[in-house]
mmCIF file of C-alpha atoms and ligand atoms in Angstrom:
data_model
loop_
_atom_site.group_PDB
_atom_site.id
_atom_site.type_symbol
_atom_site.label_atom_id
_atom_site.label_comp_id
_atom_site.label_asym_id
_atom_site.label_seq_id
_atom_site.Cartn_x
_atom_site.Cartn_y
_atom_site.Cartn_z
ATOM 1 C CA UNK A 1 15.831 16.032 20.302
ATOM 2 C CA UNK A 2 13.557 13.697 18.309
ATOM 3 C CA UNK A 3 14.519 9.850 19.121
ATOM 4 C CA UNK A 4 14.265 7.612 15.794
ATOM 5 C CA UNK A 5 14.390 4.022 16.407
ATOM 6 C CA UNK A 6 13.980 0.942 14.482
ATOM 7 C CA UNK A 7 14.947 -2.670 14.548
ATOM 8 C CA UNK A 8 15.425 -5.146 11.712
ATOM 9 C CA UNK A 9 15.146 -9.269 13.050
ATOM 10 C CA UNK A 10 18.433 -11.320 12.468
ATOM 11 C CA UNK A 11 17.099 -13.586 9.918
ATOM 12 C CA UNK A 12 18.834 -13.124 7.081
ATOM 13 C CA UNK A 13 20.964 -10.790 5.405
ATOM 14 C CA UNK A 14 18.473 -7.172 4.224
ATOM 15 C CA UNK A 15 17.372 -7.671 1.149
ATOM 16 C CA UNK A 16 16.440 -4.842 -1.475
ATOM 17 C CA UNK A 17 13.044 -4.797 -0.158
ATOM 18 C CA UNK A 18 14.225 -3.935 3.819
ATOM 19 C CA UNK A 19 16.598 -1.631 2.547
ATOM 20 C CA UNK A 20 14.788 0.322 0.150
ATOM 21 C CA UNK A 21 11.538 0.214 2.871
ATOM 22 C CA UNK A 22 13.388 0.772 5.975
ATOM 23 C CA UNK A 23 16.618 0.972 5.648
ATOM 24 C CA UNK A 24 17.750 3.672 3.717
ATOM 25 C CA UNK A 25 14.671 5.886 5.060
ATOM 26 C CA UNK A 26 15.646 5.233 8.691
ATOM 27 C CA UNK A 27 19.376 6.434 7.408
ATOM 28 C CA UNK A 28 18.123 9.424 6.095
ATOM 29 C CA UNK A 29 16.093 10.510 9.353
ATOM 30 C CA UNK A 30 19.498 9.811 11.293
ATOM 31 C CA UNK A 31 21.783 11.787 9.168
ATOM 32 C CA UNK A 32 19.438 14.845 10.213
ATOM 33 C CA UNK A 33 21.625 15.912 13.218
ATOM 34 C CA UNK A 34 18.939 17.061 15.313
ATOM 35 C CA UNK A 35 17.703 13.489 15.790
ATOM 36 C CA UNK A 36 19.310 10.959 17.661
ATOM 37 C CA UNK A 37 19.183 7.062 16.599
ATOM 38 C CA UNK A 38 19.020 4.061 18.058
ATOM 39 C CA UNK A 39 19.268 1.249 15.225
ATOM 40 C CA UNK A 40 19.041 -2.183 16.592
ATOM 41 C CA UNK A 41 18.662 -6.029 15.571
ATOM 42 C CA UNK A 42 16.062 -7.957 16.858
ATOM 43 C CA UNK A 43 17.401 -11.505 17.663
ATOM 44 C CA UNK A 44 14.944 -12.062 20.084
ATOM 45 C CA UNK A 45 12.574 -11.822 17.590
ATOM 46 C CA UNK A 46 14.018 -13.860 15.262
ATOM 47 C CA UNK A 47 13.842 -17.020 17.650
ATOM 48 C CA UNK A 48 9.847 -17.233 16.966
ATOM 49 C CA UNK A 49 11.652 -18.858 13.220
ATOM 50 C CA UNK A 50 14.966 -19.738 13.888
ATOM 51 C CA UNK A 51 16.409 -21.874 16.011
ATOM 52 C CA UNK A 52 19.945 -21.904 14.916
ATOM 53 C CA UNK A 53 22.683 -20.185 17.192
ATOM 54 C CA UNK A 54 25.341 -20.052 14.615
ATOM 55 C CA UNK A 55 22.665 -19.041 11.739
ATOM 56 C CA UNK A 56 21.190 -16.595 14.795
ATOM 57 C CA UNK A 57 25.123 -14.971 15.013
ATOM 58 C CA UNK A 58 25.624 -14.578 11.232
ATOM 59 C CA UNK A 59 23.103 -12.895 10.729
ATOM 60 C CA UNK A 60 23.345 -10.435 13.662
ATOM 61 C CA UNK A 61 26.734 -9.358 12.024
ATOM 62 C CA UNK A 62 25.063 -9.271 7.976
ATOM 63 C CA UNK A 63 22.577 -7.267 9.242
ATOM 64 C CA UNK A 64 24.639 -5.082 11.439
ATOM 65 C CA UNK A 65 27.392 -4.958 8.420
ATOM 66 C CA UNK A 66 24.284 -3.972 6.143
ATOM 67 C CA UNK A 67 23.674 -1.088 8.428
ATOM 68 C CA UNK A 68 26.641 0.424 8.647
ATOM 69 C CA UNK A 69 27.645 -0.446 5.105
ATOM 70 C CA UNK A 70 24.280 1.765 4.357
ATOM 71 C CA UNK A 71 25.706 4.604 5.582
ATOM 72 C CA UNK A 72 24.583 4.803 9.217
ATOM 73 C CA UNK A 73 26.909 6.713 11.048
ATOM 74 C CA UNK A 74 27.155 4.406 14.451
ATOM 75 C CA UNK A 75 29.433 7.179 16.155
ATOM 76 C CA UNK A 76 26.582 9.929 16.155
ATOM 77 C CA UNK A 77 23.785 7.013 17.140
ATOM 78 C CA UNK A 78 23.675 3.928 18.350
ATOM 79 C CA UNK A 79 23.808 0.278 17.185
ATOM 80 C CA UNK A 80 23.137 -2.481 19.366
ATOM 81 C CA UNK A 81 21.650 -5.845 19.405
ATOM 82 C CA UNK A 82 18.077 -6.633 21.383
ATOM 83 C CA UNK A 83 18.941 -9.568 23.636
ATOM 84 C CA UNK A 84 22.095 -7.346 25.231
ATOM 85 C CA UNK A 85 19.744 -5.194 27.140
ATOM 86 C CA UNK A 86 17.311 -7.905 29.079
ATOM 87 C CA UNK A 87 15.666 -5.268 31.026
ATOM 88 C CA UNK A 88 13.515 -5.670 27.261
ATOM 89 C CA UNK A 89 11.911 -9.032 28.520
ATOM 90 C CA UNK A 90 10.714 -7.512 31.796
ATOM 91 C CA UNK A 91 8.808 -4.583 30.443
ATOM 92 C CA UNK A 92 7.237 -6.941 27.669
ATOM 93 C CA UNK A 93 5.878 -9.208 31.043
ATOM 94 C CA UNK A 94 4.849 -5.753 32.413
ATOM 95 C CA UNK A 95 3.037 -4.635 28.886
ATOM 96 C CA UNK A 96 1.258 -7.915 27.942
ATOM 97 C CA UNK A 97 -0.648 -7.334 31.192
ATOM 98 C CA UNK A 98 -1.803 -4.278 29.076
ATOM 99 C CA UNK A 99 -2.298 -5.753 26.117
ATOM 100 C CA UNK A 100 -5.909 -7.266 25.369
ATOM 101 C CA UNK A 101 -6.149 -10.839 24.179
ATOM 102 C CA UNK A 102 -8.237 -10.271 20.698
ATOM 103 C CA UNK A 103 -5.275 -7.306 19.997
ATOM 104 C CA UNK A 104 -2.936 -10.045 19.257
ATOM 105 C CA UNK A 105 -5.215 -12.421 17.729
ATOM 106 C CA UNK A 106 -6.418 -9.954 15.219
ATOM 107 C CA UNK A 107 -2.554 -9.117 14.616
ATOM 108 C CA UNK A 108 -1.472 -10.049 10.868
ATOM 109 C CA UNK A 109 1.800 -12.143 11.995
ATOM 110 C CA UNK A 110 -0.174 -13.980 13.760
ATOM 111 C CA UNK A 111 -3.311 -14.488 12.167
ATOM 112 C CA UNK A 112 -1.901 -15.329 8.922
ATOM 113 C CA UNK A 113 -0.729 -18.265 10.322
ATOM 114 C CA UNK A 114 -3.991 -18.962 12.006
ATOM 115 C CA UNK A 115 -4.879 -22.677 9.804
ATOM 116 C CA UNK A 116 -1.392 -23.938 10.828
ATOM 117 C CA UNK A 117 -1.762 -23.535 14.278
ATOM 118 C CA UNK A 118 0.004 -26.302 15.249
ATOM 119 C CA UNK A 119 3.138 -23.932 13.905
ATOM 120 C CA UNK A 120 3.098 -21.321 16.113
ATOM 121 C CA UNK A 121 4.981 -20.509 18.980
ATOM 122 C CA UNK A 122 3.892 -18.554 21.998
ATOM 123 C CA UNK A 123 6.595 -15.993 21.142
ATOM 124 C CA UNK A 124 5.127 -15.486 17.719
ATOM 125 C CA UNK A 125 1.931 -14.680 19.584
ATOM 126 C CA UNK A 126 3.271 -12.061 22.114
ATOM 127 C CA UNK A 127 5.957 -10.844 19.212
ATOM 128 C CA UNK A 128 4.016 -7.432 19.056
ATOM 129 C CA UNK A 129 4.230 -7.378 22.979
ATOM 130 C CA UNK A 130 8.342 -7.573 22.718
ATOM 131 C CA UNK A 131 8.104 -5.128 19.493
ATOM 132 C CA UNK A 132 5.973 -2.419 21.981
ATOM 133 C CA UNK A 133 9.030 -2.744 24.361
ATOM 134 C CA UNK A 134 11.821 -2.154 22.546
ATOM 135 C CA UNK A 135 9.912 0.661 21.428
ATOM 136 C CA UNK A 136 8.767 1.946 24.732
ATOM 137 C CA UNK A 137 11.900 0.576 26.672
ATOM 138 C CA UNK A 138 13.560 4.177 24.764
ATOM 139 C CA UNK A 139 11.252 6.750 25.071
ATOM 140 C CA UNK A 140 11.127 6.860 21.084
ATOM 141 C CA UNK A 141 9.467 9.125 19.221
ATOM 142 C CA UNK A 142 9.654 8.178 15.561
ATOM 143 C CA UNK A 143 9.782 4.747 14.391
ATOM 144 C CA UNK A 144 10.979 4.573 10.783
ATOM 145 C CA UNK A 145 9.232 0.602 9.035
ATOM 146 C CA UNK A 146 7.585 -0.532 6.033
ATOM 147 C CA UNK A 147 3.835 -0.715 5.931
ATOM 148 C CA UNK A 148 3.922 -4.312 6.849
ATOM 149 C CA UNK A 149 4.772 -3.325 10.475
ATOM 150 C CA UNK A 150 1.930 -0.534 10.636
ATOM 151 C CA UNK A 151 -0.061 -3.016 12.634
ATOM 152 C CA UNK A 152 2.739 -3.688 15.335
ATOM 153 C CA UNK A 153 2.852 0.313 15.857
ATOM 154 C CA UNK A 154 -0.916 0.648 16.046
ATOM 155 C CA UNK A 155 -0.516 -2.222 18.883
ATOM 156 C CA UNK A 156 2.645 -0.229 20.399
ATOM 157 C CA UNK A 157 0.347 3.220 20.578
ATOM 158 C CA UNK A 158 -2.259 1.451 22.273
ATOM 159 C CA UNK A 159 -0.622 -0.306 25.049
ATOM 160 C CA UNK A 160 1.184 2.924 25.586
ATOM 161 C CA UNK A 161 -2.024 4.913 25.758
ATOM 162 C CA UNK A 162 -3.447 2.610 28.030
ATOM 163 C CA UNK A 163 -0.956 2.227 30.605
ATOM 164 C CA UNK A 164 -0.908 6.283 30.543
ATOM 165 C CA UNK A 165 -4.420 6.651 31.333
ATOM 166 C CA UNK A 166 -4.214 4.363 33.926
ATOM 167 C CA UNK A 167 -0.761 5.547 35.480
ATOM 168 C CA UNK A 168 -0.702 8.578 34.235
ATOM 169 C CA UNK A 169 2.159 9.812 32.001
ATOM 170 C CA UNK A 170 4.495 7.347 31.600
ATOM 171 C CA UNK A 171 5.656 6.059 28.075
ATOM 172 C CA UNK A 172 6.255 8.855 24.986
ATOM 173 C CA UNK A 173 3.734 7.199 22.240
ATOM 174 C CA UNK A 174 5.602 6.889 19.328
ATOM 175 C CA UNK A 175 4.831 7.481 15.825
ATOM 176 C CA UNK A 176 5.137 5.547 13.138
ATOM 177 C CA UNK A 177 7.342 7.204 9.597
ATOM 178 C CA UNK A 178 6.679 5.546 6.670
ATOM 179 C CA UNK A 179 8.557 6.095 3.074
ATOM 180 C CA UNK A 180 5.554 7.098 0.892
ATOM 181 C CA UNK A 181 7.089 6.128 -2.675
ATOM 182 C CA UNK A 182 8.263 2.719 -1.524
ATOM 183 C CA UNK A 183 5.965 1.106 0.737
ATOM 184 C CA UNK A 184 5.537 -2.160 -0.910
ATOM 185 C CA UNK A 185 9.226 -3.339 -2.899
ATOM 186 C CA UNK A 186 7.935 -6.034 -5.131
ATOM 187 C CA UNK A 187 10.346 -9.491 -5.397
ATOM 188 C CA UNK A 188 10.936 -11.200 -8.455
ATOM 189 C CA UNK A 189 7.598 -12.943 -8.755
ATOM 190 C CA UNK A 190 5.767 -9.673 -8.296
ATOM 191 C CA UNK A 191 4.650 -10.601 -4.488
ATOM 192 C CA UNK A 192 6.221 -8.167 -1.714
ATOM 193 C CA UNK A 193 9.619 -8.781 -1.069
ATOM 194 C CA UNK A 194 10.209 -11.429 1.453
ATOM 195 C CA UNK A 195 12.750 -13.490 2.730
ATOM 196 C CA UNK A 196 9.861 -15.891 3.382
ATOM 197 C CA UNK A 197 8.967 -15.563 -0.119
ATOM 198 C CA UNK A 198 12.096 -16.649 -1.123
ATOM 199 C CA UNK A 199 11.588 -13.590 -4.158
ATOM 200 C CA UNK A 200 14.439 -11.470 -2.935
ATOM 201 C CA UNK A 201 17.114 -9.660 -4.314
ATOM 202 C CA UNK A 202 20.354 -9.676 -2.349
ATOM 203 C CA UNK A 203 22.364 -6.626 -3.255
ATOM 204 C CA UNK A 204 25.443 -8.165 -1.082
ATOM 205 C CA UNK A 205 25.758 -10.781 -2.685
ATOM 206 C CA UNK A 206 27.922 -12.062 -5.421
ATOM 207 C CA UNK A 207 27.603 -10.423 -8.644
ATOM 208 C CA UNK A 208 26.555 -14.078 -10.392
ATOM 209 C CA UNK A 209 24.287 -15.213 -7.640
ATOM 210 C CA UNK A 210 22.740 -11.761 -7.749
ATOM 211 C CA UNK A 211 22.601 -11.321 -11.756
ATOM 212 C CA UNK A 212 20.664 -14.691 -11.661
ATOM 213 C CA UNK A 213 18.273 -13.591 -9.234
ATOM 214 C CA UNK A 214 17.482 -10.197 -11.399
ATOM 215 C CA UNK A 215 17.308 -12.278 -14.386
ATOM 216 C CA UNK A 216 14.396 -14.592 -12.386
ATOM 217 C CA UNK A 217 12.390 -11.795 -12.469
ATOM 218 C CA UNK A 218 8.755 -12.602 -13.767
ATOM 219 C CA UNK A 219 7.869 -10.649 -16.924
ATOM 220 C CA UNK A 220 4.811 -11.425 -19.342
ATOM 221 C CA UNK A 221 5.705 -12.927 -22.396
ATOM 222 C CA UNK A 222 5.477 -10.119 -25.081
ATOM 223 C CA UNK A 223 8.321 -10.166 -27.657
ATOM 224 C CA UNK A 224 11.506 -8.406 -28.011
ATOM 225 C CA UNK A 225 9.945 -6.106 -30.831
ATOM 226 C CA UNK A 226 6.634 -5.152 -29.346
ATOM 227 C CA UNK A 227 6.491 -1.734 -27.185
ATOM 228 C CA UNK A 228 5.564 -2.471 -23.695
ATOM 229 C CA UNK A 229 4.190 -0.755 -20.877
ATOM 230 C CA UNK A 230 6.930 -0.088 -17.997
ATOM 231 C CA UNK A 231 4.152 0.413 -15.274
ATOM 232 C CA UNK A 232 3.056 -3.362 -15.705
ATOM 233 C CA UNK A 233 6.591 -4.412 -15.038
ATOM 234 C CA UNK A 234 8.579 -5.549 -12.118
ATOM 235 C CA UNK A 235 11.552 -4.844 -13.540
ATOM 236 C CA UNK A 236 11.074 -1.493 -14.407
ATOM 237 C CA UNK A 237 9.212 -1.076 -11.213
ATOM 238 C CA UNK A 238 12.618 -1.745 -9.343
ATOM 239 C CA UNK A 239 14.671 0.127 -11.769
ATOM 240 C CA UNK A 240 12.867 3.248 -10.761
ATOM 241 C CA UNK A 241 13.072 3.374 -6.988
ATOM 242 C CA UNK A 242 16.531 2.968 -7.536
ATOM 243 C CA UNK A 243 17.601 5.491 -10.472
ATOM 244 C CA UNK A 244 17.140 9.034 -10.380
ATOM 245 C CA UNK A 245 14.526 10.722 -12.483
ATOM 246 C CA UNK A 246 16.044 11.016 -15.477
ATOM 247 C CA UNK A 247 17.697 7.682 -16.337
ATOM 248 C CA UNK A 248 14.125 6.030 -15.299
ATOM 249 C CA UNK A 249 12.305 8.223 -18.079
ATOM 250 C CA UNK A 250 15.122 6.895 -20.429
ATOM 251 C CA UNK A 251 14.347 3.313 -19.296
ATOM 252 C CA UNK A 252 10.803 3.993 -19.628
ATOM 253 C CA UNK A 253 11.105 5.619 -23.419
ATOM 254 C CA UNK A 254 12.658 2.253 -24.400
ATOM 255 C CA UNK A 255 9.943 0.157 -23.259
ATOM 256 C CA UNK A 256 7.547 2.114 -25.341
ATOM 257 C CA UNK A 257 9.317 2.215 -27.925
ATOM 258 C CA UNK A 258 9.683 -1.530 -28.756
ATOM 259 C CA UNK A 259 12.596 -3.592 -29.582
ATOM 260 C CA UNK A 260 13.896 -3.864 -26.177
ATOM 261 C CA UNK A 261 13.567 -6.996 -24.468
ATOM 262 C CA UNK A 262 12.912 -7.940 -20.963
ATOM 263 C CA UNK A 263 16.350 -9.579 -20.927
ATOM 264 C CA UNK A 264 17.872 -6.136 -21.612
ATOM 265 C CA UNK A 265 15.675 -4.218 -19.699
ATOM 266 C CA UNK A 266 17.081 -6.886 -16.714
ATOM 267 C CA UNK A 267 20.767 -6.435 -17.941
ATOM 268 C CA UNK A 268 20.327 -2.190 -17.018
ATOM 269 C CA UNK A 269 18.403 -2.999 -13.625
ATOM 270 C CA UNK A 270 21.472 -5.432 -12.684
ATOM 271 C CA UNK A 271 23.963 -2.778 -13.980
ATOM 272 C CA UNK A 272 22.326 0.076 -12.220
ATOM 273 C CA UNK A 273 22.168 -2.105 -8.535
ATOM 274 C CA UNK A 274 25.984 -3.348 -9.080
ATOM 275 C CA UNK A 275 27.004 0.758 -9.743
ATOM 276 C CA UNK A 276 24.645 2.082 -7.403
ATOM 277 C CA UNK A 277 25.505 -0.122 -4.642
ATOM 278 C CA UNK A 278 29.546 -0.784 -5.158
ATOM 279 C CA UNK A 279 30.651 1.157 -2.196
ATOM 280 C CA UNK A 280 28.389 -0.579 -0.168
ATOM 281 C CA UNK A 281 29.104 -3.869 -1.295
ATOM 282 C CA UNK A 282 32.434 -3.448 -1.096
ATOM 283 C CA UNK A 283 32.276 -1.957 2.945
ATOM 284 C CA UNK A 284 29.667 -5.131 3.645
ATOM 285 C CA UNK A 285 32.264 -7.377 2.653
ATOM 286 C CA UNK A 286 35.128 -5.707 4.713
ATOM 287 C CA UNK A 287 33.018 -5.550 7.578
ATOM 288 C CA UNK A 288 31.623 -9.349 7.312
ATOM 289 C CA UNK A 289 35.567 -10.159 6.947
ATOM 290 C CA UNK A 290 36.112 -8.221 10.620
ATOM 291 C CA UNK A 291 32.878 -9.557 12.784
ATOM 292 C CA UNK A 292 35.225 -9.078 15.661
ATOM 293 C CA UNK A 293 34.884 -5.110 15.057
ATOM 294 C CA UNK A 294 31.154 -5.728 14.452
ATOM 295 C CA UNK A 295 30.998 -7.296 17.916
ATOM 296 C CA UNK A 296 33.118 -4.328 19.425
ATOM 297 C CA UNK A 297 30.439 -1.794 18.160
ATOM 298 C CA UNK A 298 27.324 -3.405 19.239
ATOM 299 C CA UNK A 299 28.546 -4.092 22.605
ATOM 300 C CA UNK A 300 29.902 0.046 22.984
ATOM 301 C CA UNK A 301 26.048 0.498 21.389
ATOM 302 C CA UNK A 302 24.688 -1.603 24.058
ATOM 303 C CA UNK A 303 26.446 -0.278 27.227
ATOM 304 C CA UNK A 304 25.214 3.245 25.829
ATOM 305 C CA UNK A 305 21.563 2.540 25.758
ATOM 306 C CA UNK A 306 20.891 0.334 28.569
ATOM 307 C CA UNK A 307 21.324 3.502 30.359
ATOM 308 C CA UNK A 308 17.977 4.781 28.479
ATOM 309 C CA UNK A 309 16.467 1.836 29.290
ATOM 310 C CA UNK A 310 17.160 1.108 32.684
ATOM 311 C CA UNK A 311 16.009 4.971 33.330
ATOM 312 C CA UNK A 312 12.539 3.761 31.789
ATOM 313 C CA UNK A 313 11.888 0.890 33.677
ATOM 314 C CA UNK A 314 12.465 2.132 36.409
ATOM 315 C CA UNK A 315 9.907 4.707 35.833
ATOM 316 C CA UNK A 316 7.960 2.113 35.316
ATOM 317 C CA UNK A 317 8.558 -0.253 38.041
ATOM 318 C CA UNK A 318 7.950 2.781 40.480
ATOM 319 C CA UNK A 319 4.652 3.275 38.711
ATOM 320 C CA UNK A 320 3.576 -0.354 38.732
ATOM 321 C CA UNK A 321 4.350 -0.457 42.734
ATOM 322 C CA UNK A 322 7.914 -2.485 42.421
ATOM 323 C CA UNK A 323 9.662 0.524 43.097
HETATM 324 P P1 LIG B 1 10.973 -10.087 5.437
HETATM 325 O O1 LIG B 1 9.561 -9.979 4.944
HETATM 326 O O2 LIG B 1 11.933 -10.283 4.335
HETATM 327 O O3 LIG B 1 11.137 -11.133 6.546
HETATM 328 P P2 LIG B 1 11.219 -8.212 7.582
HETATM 329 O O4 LIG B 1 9.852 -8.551 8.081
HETATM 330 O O5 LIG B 1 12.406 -8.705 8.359
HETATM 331 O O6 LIG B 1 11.345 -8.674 6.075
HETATM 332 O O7 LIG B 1 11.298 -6.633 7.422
HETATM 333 C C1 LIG B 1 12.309 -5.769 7.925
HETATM 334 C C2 LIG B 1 11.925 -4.337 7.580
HETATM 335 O O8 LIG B 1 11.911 -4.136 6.170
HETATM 336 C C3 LIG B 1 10.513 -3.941 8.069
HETATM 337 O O9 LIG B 1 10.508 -2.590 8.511
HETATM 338 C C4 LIG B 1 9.671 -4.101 6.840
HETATM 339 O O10 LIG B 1 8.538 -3.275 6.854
HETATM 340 C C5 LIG B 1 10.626 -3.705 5.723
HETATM 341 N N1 LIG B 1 10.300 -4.463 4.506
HETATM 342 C C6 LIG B 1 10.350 -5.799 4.369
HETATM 343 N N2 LIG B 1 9.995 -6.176 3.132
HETATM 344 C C7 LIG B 1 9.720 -5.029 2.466
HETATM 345 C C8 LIG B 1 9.295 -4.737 1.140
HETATM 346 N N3 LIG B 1 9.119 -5.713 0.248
HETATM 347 N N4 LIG B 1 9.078 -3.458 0.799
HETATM 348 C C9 LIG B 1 9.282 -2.463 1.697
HETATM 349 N N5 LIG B 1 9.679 -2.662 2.969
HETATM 350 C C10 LIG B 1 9.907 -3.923 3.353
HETATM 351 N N1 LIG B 2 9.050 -6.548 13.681
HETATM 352 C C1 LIG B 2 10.024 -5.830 12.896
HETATM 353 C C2 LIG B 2 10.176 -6.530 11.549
HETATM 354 O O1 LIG B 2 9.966 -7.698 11.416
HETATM 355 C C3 LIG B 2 11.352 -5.771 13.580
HETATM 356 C C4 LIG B 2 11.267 -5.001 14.844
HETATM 357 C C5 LIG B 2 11.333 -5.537 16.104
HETATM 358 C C6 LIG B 2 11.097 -3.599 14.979
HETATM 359 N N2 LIG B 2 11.213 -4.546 17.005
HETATM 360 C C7 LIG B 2 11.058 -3.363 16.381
HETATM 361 C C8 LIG B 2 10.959 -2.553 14.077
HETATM 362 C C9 LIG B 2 10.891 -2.067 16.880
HETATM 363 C C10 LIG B 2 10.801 -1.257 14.583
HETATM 364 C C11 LIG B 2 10.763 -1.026 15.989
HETATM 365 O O2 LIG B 2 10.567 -5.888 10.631
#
């Protein structure tokens, strides 16, 4: 049985960009019943940025709310949280003895914040390290993420590689699964999505808060009467990884056909996110109003898959000589 696993860091509540890129396609690979999932969030992660327990907590429970408001069926898989299974931190000690310097200095996350040295953390440095073991910790074999994490998994395969050559076989190297049509979800002012961007689009949030954040969206400056051309537009852009087929070639028929403004073409994206989404918004908020049943799940998630990754380890260990 294939083993899909992903993780999503506890820094915020998943925005249209993480749902549309990673979300919703890791969903989709666990409603197939021959797979089983293991969806968790990665708070140890998010202490390389945030250093907030109660910010830390709340954001655990949005993006474990976000999950299950998504649709992922927790009952059939698994849900847990990163720091309840420490056996994570050992094996990432164990794999950064595997993992060669210039690897992580070439990494993007890292090297992006190269000038402003002085701002990062050792954890930021070693964060594909930890990424490789919750990967490896399961014996996964798929790993549904956005492109932006295609490095990370690159990283993962290696280490894994290399410790199998030298051990023989002892890790499954996973593969990465990217959705095609959405690899990059553009944010409002037309840069990837981001929470660091602060360009996202919150579909849990409340309908004003979110109608002004569609309505930020950066358009050029043609006039309501002149045709325009939906391919160039953000807006439309969003609208169409959204909608189904048909209601985006309506969408796109008004922008050439002039007198449509970018204010109404913003009005139908905002309409279409509030209809497409209401279930979901609607489940987020129950959940977010019960984070004592949140806790309950990831905690039954937890006790599950520390069997996995006890199993691992100790494959490991045995291999390493600590047996
Ligand atoms: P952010 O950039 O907002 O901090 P994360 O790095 O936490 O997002 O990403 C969580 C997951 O969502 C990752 O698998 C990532 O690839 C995916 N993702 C993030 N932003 C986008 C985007 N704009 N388009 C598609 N996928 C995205
Ligand atoms: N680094 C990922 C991100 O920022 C989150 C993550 C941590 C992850 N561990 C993982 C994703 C393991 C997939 C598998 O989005």
């Amino acid at each position: 049985m294939p083993r899909i696993l992903t993780g999503i860091q506890s820094t915020g509540t998943p925005h249209l960009g993480n749902i549309l890129g990673a979300i919703l396609p890791g969903i989709k690979l666990s409603n197939n019943t021959r797979n089983e999932s293991l969806f968790f969030i990665a708070d140890l992660h998010s202490l390389t940025q945030i250093k907030n327990s109660e910010q830390v907590r709340r954001n655990t429970f949005s993006v474990a709310a976000a999950w299950i408001a998504l649709g992922f069926d927790y009952k059939n898989g698994y849900l847990y949280k990163q720091s309840d299974i420490p056996e994570v931190c050992e094996l990432t000690w164990y794999l950064s003895c595997f993992t060669p310097y210039p690897m992580l200095a070439n990494a993007h996350s890292f090297k992006d914040k190269s000038d402003r040295l002085h701002e990062v953390n050792t954890g930021l440095f070693v964060y594909p390290v930890l990424m490789a073991s919750d990967i490896l910790l399961y014996d996964a074999d798929i790993v549904p993420i956005g492109k932006d994490q295609k490095q990370h998994l690159e990283i993962t395969r290696d280490v894994a590689l290399t410790f199998n050559r030298i051990y023989g076989d002892t890790f499954v190297v996973p593969q990465a699964s990217f959705s095609e049509n959405v690899m990059a979800v553009p944010g409002t002012d037309g840069q990837k999505m981001s929470k660091s961007y602060n360009n996202y689009i919150d579909i849990f949030e409340d309908e004003k808060a979110m109608k002004k954040r569609v309505m930020s969206i950066v358009t050029d400056s043609k006039g309501v009467a002149e045709p325009k051309d939906p391919d160039q537009c953000i807006v439309f852009k969003l609208y169409s990884l959204v909608a189904d087929k048909n209601n985006t070639e309506e969408l796109r028929k008004k922008y050439f056909a002039g007198n449509f403004g970018y204010g109404s073409a913003k009005n139908e994206l905002f309409g279409l996110l509030l209809e497409k989404f209401r279930n979901e918004r609607k489940n987020f908020n129950e959940l977010m109003s019960d984070t004592g049943m949140i806790e309950k799940i990831l905690k039954e998630g937890a006790m599950k898959v520390r069997n996995f990754a006890t199993a691992v380890l100790q494959r490991v260990r045995g291999k390493l000589g600590y047996g």
